[in-house]
């Protein structure tokens, strides 16, 4: 972010705010990667590490909200500055939810340890990589005030929906053919849904970044999307 003001302390506050949001984003991205890797490799220790990071995300969001409210009250920002501050509040909220969803994925590792579902796990790995890449890209868009990159993330959410539908189809078929794997299949469906929801939060962040930079809203109704099979 390249905002400069006559009052240098205001510039420093906004830069500090952006840095902490990116710190939250880095934690969230690591949680997605580690949670999915824990599921795929049945690594319970890694799953616990990923889930434990959620407390740090929660604490950062609370601190950011406190500082943002203080900024609004004391600085009374206008126009572009106001968009930057409000965007920080919205982005931190989405990142906190991504942490919650990643924690939920990690916690399902124990329910899959003994299941013979290698093919579906490859689907989880592929979907997790796509979701983490979306988050990485939208964080870059936020860091660089890049409305074009934010728009590409917003448009590419359809790819996450397609991953979700493919995994949903595969797990449903496996549950029909192997009733003994229904419990594992249910865990996989929840994991897939959590990843799809993380993709939605990345899209939310992309909309916020686009508005912060341009002042123009992206219409959710206009976003390309694949109909979800569970809808």
PDB file of N, CA and C in Angstrom, residues 28-29 31-33 36 98 101-102 105 123-139 153 156-157 159-161 163-164 191-203:
ATOM      1  N   UNK A  28      -3.532 -17.902   7.670  1.00  0.00           N
ATOM      2  CA  UNK A  28      -4.670 -18.615   7.073  1.00  0.00           C
ATOM      3  C   UNK A  28      -4.215 -19.507   5.918  1.00  0.00           C
ATOM      4  N   UNK A  29      -3.318 -19.001   5.091  1.00  0.00           N
ATOM      5  CA  UNK A  29      -2.824 -19.789   3.954  1.00  0.00           C
ATOM      6  C   UNK A  29      -2.077 -21.024   4.446  1.00  0.00           C
ATOM      7  N   UNK A  31      -2.572 -22.525   7.269  1.00  0.00           N
ATOM      8  CA  UNK A  31      -3.568 -23.434   7.848  1.00  0.00           C
ATOM      9  C   UNK A  31      -4.245 -24.277   6.772  1.00  0.00           C
ATOM     10  N   UNK A  32      -4.593 -23.665   5.642  1.00  0.00           N
ATOM     11  CA  UNK A  32      -5.218 -24.430   4.554  1.00  0.00           C
ATOM     12  C   UNK A  32      -4.276 -25.523   4.072  1.00  0.00           C
ATOM     13  N   UNK A  33      -3.032 -25.137   3.781  1.00  0.00           N
ATOM     14  CA  UNK A  33      -2.064 -26.104   3.250  1.00  0.00           C
ATOM     15  C   UNK A  33      -1.804 -27.234   4.237  1.00  0.00           C
ATOM     16  N   UNK A  36      -4.974 -29.610   4.792  1.00  0.00           N
ATOM     17  CA  UNK A  36      -5.179 -30.542   3.680  1.00  0.00           C
ATOM     18  C   UNK A  36      -4.077 -31.599   3.640  1.00  0.00           C
ATOM     19  N   UNK A  98     -11.924 -18.092   7.371  1.00  0.00           N
ATOM     20  CA  UNK A  98     -11.093 -19.075   6.678  1.00  0.00           C
ATOM     21  C   UNK A  98     -10.332 -19.916   7.696  1.00  0.00           C
ATOM     22  N   UNK A 101     -12.716 -22.511   9.160  1.00  0.00           N
ATOM     23  CA  UNK A 101     -12.990 -23.600   8.227  1.00  0.00           C
ATOM     24  C   UNK A 101     -11.775 -24.524   8.072  1.00  0.00           C
ATOM     25  N   UNK A 102     -10.582 -23.944   8.065  1.00  0.00           N
ATOM     26  CA  UNK A 102      -9.359 -24.754   7.989  1.00  0.00           C
ATOM     27  C   UNK A 102      -9.193 -25.609   9.233  1.00  0.00           C
ATOM     28  N   UNK A 105     -11.390 -28.575   8.908  1.00  0.00           N
ATOM     29  CA  UNK A 105     -10.800 -29.585   8.020  1.00  0.00           C
ATOM     30  C   UNK A 105      -9.751 -30.398   8.778  1.00  0.00           C
ATOM     31  N   UNK A 123      -8.319 -35.869  -4.685  1.00  0.00           N
ATOM     32  CA  UNK A 123      -9.228 -34.776  -4.992  1.00  0.00           C
ATOM     33  C   UNK A 123      -9.171 -33.685  -3.943  1.00  0.00           C
ATOM     34  N   UNK A 124      -9.078 -34.074  -2.682  1.00  0.00           N
ATOM     35  CA  UNK A 124      -8.937 -33.098  -1.600  1.00  0.00           C
ATOM     36  C   UNK A 124      -7.644 -32.316  -1.767  1.00  0.00           C
ATOM     37  N   UNK A 125      -6.570 -33.023  -2.107  1.00  0.00           N
ATOM     38  CA  UNK A 125      -5.271 -32.361  -2.286  1.00  0.00           C
ATOM     39  C   UNK A 125      -5.340 -31.331  -3.410  1.00  0.00           C
ATOM     40  N   UNK A 126      -5.939 -31.708  -4.547  1.00  0.00           N
ATOM     41  CA  UNK A 126      -6.031 -30.801  -5.689  1.00  0.00           C
ATOM     42  C   UNK A 126      -6.902 -29.593  -5.362  1.00  0.00           C
ATOM     43  N   UNK A 127      -8.026 -29.826  -4.702  1.00  0.00           N
ATOM     44  CA  UNK A 127      -8.921 -28.725  -4.349  1.00  0.00           C
ATOM     45  C   UNK A 127      -8.266 -27.801  -3.331  1.00  0.00           C
ATOM     46  N   UNK A 128      -7.569 -28.383  -2.370  1.00  0.00           N
ATOM     47  CA  UNK A 128      -6.882 -27.581  -1.362  1.00  0.00           C
ATOM     48  C   UNK A 128      -5.818 -26.687  -1.980  1.00  0.00           C
ATOM     49  N   UNK A 129      -5.080 -27.226  -2.956  1.00  0.00           N
ATOM     50  CA  UNK A 129      -4.054 -26.433  -3.631  1.00  0.00           C
ATOM     51  C   UNK A 129      -4.670 -25.268  -4.395  1.00  0.00           C
ATOM     52  N   UNK A 130      -5.813 -25.516  -5.043  1.00  0.00           N
ATOM     53  CA  UNK A 130      -6.482 -24.449  -5.796  1.00  0.00           C
ATOM     54  C   UNK A 130      -6.994 -23.354  -4.870  1.00  0.00           C
ATOM     55  N   UNK A 131      -7.551 -23.768  -3.745  1.00  0.00           N
ATOM     56  CA  UNK A 131      -8.079 -22.792  -2.787  1.00  0.00           C
ATOM     57  C   UNK A 131      -6.952 -21.968  -2.185  1.00  0.00           C
ATOM     58  N   UNK A 132      -5.867 -22.631  -1.800  1.00  0.00           N
ATOM     59  CA  UNK A 132      -4.720 -21.908  -1.226  1.00  0.00           C
ATOM     60  C   UNK A 132      -4.133 -20.935  -2.249  1.00  0.00           C
ATOM     61  N   UNK A 133      -4.107 -21.341  -3.525  1.00  0.00           N
ATOM     62  CA  UNK A 133      -3.596 -20.451  -4.571  1.00  0.00           C
ATOM     63  C   UNK A 133      -4.501 -19.230  -4.736  1.00  0.00           C
ATOM     64  N   UNK A 134      -5.821 -19.430  -4.602  1.00  0.00           N
ATOM     65  CA  UNK A 134      -6.753 -18.309  -4.670  1.00  0.00           C
ATOM     66  C   UNK A 134      -6.485 -17.312  -3.546  1.00  0.00           C
ATOM     67  N   UNK A 135      -6.295 -17.849  -2.338  1.00  0.00           N
ATOM     68  CA  UNK A 135      -6.035 -16.968  -1.201  1.00  0.00           C
ATOM     69  C   UNK A 135      -4.719 -16.216  -1.398  1.00  0.00           C
ATOM     70  N   UNK A 136      -3.700 -16.916  -1.865  1.00  0.00           N
ATOM     71  CA  UNK A 136      -2.401 -16.277  -2.085  1.00  0.00           C
ATOM     72  C   UNK A 136      -2.534 -15.129  -3.091  1.00  0.00           C
ATOM     73  N   UNK A 137      -3.272 -15.381  -4.158  1.00  0.00           N
ATOM     74  CA  UNK A 137      -3.443 -14.357  -5.194  1.00  0.00           C
ATOM     75  C   UNK A 137      -4.208 -13.148  -4.676  1.00  0.00           C
ATOM     76  N   UNK A 138      -5.256 -13.387  -3.907  1.00  0.00           N
ATOM     77  CA  UNK A 138      -6.066 -12.254  -3.446  1.00  0.00           C
ATOM     78  C   UNK A 138      -5.316 -11.456  -2.379  1.00  0.00           C
ATOM     79  N   UNK A 139      -4.446 -12.109  -1.625  1.00  0.00           N
ATOM     80  CA  UNK A 139      -3.608 -11.378  -0.682  1.00  0.00           C
ATOM     81  C   UNK A 139      -2.597 -10.506  -1.427  1.00  0.00           C
ATOM     82  N   UNK A 153      -9.234 -13.236  -9.497  1.00  0.00           N
ATOM     83  CA  UNK A 153      -9.587 -14.154  -8.408  1.00  0.00           C
ATOM     84  C   UNK A 153     -11.103 -14.318  -8.327  1.00  0.00           C
ATOM     85  N   UNK A 156     -12.259 -16.529 -11.124  1.00  0.00           N
ATOM     86  CA  UNK A 156     -11.778 -17.912 -11.074  1.00  0.00           C
ATOM     87  C   UNK A 156     -12.431 -18.762  -9.998  1.00  0.00           C
ATOM     88  N   UNK A 157     -13.358 -18.210  -9.227  1.00  0.00           N
ATOM     89  CA  UNK A 157     -14.012 -19.021  -8.197  1.00  0.00           C
ATOM     90  C   UNK A 157     -14.758 -20.197  -8.815  1.00  0.00           C
ATOM     91  N   UNK A 159     -13.666 -22.282 -10.823  1.00  0.00           N
ATOM     92  CA  UNK A 159     -12.762 -23.440 -10.805  1.00  0.00           C
ATOM     93  C   UNK A 159     -12.890 -24.206  -9.490  1.00  0.00           C
ATOM     94  N   UNK A 160     -13.025 -23.487  -8.381  1.00  0.00           N
ATOM     95  CA  UNK A 160     -13.201 -24.137  -7.075  1.00  0.00           C
ATOM     96  C   UNK A 160     -14.514 -24.902  -7.043  1.00  0.00           C
ATOM     97  N   UNK A 161     -15.561 -24.307  -7.596  1.00  0.00           N
ATOM     98  CA  UNK A 161     -16.863 -24.987  -7.639  1.00  0.00           C
ATOM     99  C   UNK A 161     -16.774 -26.282  -8.448  1.00  0.00           C
ATOM    100  N   UNK A 163     -14.066 -28.158  -8.857  1.00  0.00           N
ATOM    101  CA  UNK A 163     -13.356 -29.120  -8.003  1.00  0.00           C
ATOM    102  C   UNK A 163     -14.331 -29.738  -7.001  1.00  0.00           C
ATOM    103  N   UNK A 164     -15.148 -28.889  -6.394  1.00  0.00           N
ATOM    104  CA  UNK A 164     -16.099 -29.368  -5.392  1.00  0.00           C
ATOM    105  C   UNK A 164     -17.065 -30.379  -6.001  1.00  0.00           C
ATOM    106  N   UNK A 191     -15.261 -31.787   4.382  1.00  0.00           N
ATOM    107  CA  UNK A 191     -13.988 -31.164   4.010  1.00  0.00           C
ATOM    108  C   UNK A 191     -14.137 -30.404   2.690  1.00  0.00           C
ATOM    109  N   UNK A 192     -14.759 -31.070   1.706  1.00  0.00           N
ATOM    110  CA  UNK A 192     -14.960 -30.423   0.408  1.00  0.00           C
ATOM    111  C   UNK A 192     -15.810 -29.164   0.544  1.00  0.00           C
ATOM    112  N   UNK A 193     -16.852 -29.237   1.365  1.00  0.00           N
ATOM    113  CA  UNK A 193     -17.717 -28.072   1.552  1.00  0.00           C
ATOM    114  C   UNK A 193     -16.964 -26.937   2.235  1.00  0.00           C
ATOM    115  N   UNK A 194     -16.129 -27.279   3.207  1.00  0.00           N
ATOM    116  CA  UNK A 194     -15.332 -26.250   3.882  1.00  0.00           C
ATOM    117  C   UNK A 194     -14.371 -25.573   2.902  1.00  0.00           C
ATOM    118  N   UNK A 195     -13.763 -26.364   2.025  1.00  0.00           N
ATOM    119  CA  UNK A 195     -12.866 -25.778   1.020  1.00  0.00           C
ATOM    120  C   UNK A 195     -13.635 -24.886   0.050  1.00  0.00           C
ATOM    121  N   UNK A 196     -14.833 -25.315  -0.334  1.00  0.00           N
ATOM    122  CA  UNK A 196     -15.650 -24.482  -1.216  1.00  0.00           C
ATOM    123  C   UNK A 196     -16.020 -23.170  -0.546  1.00  0.00           C
ATOM    124  N   UNK A 197     -16.316 -23.228   0.752  1.00  0.00           N
ATOM    125  CA  UNK A 197     -16.643 -22.008   1.489  1.00  0.00           C
ATOM    126  C   UNK A 197     -15.417 -21.092   1.620  1.00  0.00           C
ATOM    127  N   UNK A 198     -14.228 -21.691   1.796  1.00  0.00           N
ATOM    128  CA  UNK A 198     -13.012 -20.872   1.822  1.00  0.00           C
ATOM    129  C   UNK A 198     -12.859 -20.141   0.489  1.00  0.00           C
ATOM    130  N   UNK A 199     -13.151 -20.846  -0.610  1.00  0.00           N
ATOM    131  CA  UNK A 199     -13.113 -20.200  -1.916  1.00  0.00           C
ATOM    132  C   UNK A 199     -14.057 -19.008  -1.986  1.00  0.00           C
ATOM    133  N   UNK A 200     -15.247 -19.156  -1.384  1.00  0.00           N
ATOM    134  CA  UNK A 200     -16.201 -18.041  -1.349  1.00  0.00           C
ATOM    135  C   UNK A 200     -15.645 -16.856  -0.567  1.00  0.00           C
ATOM    136  N   UNK A 201     -14.953 -17.135   0.530  1.00  0.00           N
ATOM    137  CA  UNK A 201     -14.370 -16.044   1.316  1.00  0.00           C
ATOM    138  C   UNK A 201     -13.250 -15.347   0.540  1.00  0.00           C
ATOM    139  N   UNK A 202     -12.490 -16.115  -0.253  1.00  0.00           N
ATOM    140  CA  UNK A 202     -11.480 -15.483  -1.116  1.00  0.00           C
ATOM    141  C   UNK A 202     -12.150 -14.547  -2.118  1.00  0.00           C
ATOM    142  N   UNK A 203     -13.298 -14.987  -2.638  1.00  0.00           N
ATOM    143  CA  UNK A 203     -14.055 -14.152  -3.564  1.00  0.00           C
ATOM    144  C   UNK A 203     -14.551 -12.885  -2.872  1.00  0.00           C
TER     145      UNK A 203
END
